[in-house]
PDB file of C-alpha atoms in Angstrom:
ATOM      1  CA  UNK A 181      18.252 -11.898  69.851  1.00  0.00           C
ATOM      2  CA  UNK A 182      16.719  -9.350  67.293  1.00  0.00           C
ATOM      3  CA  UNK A 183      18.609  -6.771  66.426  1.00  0.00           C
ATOM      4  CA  UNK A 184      17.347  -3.233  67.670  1.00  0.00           C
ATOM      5  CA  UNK A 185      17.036  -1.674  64.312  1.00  0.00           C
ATOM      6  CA  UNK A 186      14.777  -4.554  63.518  1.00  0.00           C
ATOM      7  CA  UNK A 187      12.906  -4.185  66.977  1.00  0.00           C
ATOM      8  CA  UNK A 188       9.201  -2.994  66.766  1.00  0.00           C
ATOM      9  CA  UNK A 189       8.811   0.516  68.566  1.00  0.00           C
ATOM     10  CA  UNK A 190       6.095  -0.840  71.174  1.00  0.00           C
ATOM     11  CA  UNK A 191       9.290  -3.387  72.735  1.00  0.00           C
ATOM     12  CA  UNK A 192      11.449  -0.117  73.506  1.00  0.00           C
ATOM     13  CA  UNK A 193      12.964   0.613  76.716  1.00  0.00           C
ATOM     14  CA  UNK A 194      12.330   3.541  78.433  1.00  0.00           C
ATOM     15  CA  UNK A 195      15.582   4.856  77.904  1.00  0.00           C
ATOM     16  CA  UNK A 196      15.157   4.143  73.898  1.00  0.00           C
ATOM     17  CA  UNK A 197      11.599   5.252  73.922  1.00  0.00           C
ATOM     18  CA  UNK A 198      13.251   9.208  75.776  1.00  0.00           C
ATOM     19  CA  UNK A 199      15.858   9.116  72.691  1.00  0.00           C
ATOM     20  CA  UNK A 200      13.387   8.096  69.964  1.00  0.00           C
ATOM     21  CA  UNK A 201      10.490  10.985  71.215  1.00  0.00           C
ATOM     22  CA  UNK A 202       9.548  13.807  69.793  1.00  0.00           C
ATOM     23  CA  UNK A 203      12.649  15.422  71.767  1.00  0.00           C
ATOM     24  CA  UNK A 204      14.936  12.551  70.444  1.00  0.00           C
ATOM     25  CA  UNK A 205      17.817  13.645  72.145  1.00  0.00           C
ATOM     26  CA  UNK A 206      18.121  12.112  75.670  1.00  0.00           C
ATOM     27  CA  UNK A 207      18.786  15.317  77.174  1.00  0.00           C
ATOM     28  CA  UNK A 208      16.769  14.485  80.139  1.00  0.00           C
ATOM     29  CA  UNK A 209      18.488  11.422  80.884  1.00  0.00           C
ATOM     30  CA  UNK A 210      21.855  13.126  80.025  1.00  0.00           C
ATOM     31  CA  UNK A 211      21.352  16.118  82.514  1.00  0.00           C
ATOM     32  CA  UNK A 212      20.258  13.870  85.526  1.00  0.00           C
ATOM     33  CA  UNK A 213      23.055  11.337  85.050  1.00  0.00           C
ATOM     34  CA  UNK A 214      25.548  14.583  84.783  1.00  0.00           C
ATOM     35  CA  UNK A 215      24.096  15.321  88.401  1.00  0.00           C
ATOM     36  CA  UNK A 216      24.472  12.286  89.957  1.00  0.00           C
ATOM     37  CA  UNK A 217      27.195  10.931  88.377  1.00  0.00           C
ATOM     38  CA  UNK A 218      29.487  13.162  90.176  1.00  0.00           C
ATOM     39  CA  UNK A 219      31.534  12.332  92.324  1.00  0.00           C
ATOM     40  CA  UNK A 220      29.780  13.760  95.251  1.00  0.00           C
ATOM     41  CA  UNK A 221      26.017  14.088  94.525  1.00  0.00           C
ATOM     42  CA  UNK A 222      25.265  10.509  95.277  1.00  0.00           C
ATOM     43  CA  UNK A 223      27.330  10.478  98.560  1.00  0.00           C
ATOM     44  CA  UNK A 224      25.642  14.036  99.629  1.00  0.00           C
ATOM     45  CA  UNK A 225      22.215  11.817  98.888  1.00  0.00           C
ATOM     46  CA  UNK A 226      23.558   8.902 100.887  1.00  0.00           C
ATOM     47  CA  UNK A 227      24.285  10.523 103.705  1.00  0.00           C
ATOM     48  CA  UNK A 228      21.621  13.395 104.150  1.00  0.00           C
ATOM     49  CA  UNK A 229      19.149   9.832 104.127  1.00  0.00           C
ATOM     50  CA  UNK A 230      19.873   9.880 107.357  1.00  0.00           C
ATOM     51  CA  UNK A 231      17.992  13.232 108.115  1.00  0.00           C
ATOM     52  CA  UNK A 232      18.962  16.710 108.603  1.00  0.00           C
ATOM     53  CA  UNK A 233      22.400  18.040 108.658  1.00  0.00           C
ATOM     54  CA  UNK A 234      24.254  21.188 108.984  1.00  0.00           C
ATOM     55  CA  UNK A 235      27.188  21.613 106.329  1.00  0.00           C
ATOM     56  CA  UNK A 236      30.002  20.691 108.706  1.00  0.00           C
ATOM     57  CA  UNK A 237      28.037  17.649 109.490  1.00  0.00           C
ATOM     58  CA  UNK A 238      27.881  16.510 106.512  1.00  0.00           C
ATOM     59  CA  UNK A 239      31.710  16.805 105.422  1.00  0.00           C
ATOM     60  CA  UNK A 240      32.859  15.048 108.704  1.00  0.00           C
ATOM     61  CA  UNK A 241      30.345  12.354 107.108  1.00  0.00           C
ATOM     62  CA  UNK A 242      32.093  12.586 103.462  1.00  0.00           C
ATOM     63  CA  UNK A 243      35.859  11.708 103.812  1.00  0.00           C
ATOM     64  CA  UNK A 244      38.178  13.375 101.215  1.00  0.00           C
ATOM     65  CA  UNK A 245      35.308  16.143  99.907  1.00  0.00           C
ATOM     66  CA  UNK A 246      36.357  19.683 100.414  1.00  0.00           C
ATOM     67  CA  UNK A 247      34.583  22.428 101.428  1.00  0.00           C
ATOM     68  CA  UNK A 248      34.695  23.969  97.983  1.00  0.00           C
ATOM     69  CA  UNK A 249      33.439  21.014  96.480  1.00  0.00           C
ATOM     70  CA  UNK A 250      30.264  20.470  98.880  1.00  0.00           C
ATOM     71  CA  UNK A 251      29.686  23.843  98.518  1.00  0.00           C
ATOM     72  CA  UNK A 252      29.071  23.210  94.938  1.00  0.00           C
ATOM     73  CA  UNK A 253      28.026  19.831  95.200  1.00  0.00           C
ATOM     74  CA  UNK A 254      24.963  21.110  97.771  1.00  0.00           C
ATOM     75  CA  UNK A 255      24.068  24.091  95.225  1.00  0.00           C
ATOM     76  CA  UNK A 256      23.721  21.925  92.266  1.00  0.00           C
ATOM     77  CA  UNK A 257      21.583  19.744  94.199  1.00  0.00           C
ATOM     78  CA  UNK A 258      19.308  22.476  95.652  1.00  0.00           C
ATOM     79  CA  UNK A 259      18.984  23.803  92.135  1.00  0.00           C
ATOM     80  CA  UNK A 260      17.544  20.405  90.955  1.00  0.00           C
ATOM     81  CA  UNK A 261      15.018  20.707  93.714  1.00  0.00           C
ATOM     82  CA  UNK A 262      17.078  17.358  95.256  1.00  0.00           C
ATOM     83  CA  UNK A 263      17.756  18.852  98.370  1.00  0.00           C
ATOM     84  CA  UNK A 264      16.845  22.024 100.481  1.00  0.00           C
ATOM     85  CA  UNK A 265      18.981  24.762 102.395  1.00  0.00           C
ATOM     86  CA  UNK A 266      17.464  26.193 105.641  1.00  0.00           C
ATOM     87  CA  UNK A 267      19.377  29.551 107.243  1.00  0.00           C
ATOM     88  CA  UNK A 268      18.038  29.966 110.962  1.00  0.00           C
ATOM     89  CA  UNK A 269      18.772  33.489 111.862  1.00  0.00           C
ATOM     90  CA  UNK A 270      21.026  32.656 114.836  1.00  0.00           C
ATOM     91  CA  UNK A 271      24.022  34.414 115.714  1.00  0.00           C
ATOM     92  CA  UNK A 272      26.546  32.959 113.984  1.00  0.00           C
ATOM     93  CA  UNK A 273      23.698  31.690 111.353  1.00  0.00           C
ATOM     94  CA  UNK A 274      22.989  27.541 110.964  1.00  0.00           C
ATOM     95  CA  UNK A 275      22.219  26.344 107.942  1.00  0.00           C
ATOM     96  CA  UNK A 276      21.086  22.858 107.855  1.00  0.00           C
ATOM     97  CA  UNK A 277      20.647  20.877 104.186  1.00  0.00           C
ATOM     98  CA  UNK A 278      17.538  17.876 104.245  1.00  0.00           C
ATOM     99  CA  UNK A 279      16.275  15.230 101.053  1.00  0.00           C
ATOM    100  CA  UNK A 280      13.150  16.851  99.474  1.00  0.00           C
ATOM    101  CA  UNK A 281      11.289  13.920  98.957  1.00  0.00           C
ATOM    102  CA  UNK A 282      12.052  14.143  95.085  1.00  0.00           C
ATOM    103  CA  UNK A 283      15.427  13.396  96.467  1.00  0.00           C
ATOM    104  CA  UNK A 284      14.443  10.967  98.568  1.00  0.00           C
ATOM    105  CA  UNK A 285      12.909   8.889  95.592  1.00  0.00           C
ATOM    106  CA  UNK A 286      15.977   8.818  94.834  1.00  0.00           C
ATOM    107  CA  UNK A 287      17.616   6.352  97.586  1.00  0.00           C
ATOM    108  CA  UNK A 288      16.280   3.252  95.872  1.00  0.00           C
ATOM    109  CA  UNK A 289      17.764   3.470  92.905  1.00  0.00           C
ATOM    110  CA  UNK A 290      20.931   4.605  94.463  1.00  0.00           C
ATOM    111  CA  UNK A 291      21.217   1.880  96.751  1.00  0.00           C
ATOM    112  CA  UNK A 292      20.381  -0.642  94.039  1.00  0.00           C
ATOM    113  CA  UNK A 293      22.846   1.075  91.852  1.00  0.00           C
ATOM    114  CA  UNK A 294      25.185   0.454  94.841  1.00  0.00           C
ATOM    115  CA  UNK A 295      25.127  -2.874  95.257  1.00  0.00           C
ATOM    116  CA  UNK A 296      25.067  -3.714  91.524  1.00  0.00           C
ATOM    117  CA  UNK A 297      28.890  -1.887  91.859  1.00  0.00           C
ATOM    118  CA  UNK A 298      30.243  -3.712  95.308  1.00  0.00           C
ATOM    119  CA  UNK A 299      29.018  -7.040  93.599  1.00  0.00           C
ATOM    120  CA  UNK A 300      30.043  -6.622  90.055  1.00  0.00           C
ATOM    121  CA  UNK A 301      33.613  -4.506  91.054  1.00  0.00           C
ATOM    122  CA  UNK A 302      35.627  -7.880  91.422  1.00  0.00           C
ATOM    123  CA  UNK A 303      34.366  -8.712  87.920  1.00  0.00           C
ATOM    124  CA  UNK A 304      35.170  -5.335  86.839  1.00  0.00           C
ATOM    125  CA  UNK A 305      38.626  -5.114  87.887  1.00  0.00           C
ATOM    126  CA  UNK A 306      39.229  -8.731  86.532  1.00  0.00           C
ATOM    127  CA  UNK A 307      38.373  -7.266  83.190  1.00  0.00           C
ATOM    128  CA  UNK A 308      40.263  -4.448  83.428  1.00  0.00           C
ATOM    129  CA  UNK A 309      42.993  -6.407  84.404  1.00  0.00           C
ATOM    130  CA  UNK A 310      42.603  -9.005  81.338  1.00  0.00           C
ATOM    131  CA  UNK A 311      42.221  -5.616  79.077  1.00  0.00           C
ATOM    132  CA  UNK A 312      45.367  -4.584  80.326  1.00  0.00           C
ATOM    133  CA  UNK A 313      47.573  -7.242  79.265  1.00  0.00           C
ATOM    134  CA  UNK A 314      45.798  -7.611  75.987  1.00  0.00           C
ATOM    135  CA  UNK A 315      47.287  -4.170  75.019  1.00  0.00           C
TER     136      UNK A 315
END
């Protein structure tokens, strides 16, 4: 295999190709992969698939998240134009949360990204496990 430095510019990856542009920095990949990486963001994703929700909805449908945390999970993903907030004026007020479909071009890649991790996890923890008694 050649190495990269060696590797003419028109073989790049995409991800190679965002750090070697005129930006050069990655910041774009950086920023999205600091959204949903979380710990939350993906499951939020996951779960509003399904279709409209209001908030307490959803955290019956998230085990362990606290309010707090969907709170801010749900703001940094409205922000990103991921997902969108809806206030009915009812008395008291519902506010449902629904994919945009930017977020919903999202579910592919999640789910592939899933079952990459469920398959590869035993393979993951055996390494971990071989690390481990290495040091």
């Amino acid at each position: 295999m050649q190495p990269l430095a060696d590797a003419p510019a028109t073989h790049r990856s995409a991800y190679e190709g965002s750090c070697a542009s005129s930006h050069g920095d990655g910041r774009g990949i950086r920023e999205v992969l600091d959204r949903i990486g979380d710990k939350w963001s993906l499951l939020v994703i996951a779960t509003l698939e399904r279709g409209r929700l209001r908030f307490s909805e959803l955290q019956q449908h998230i085990p362990g998240v606290s309010q707090r945390m969907l709170t801010l999970t749900l703001r940094h993903l409205e922000r990103d134009g991921l997902v969108t907030r809806t206030v009915h004026a009812e008395v008291p007020p519902r506010v449902e949360y629904e994919l945009t479909d930017l977020g919903g071009t999202l579910i592919g890649p999640a789910s592939a990204f899933a079952e990459w991790a469920i398959a590869a996890f035993p393979r993951i923890e055996a390494a971990r496990a071989a690390y481990d008694e290495r040091v």
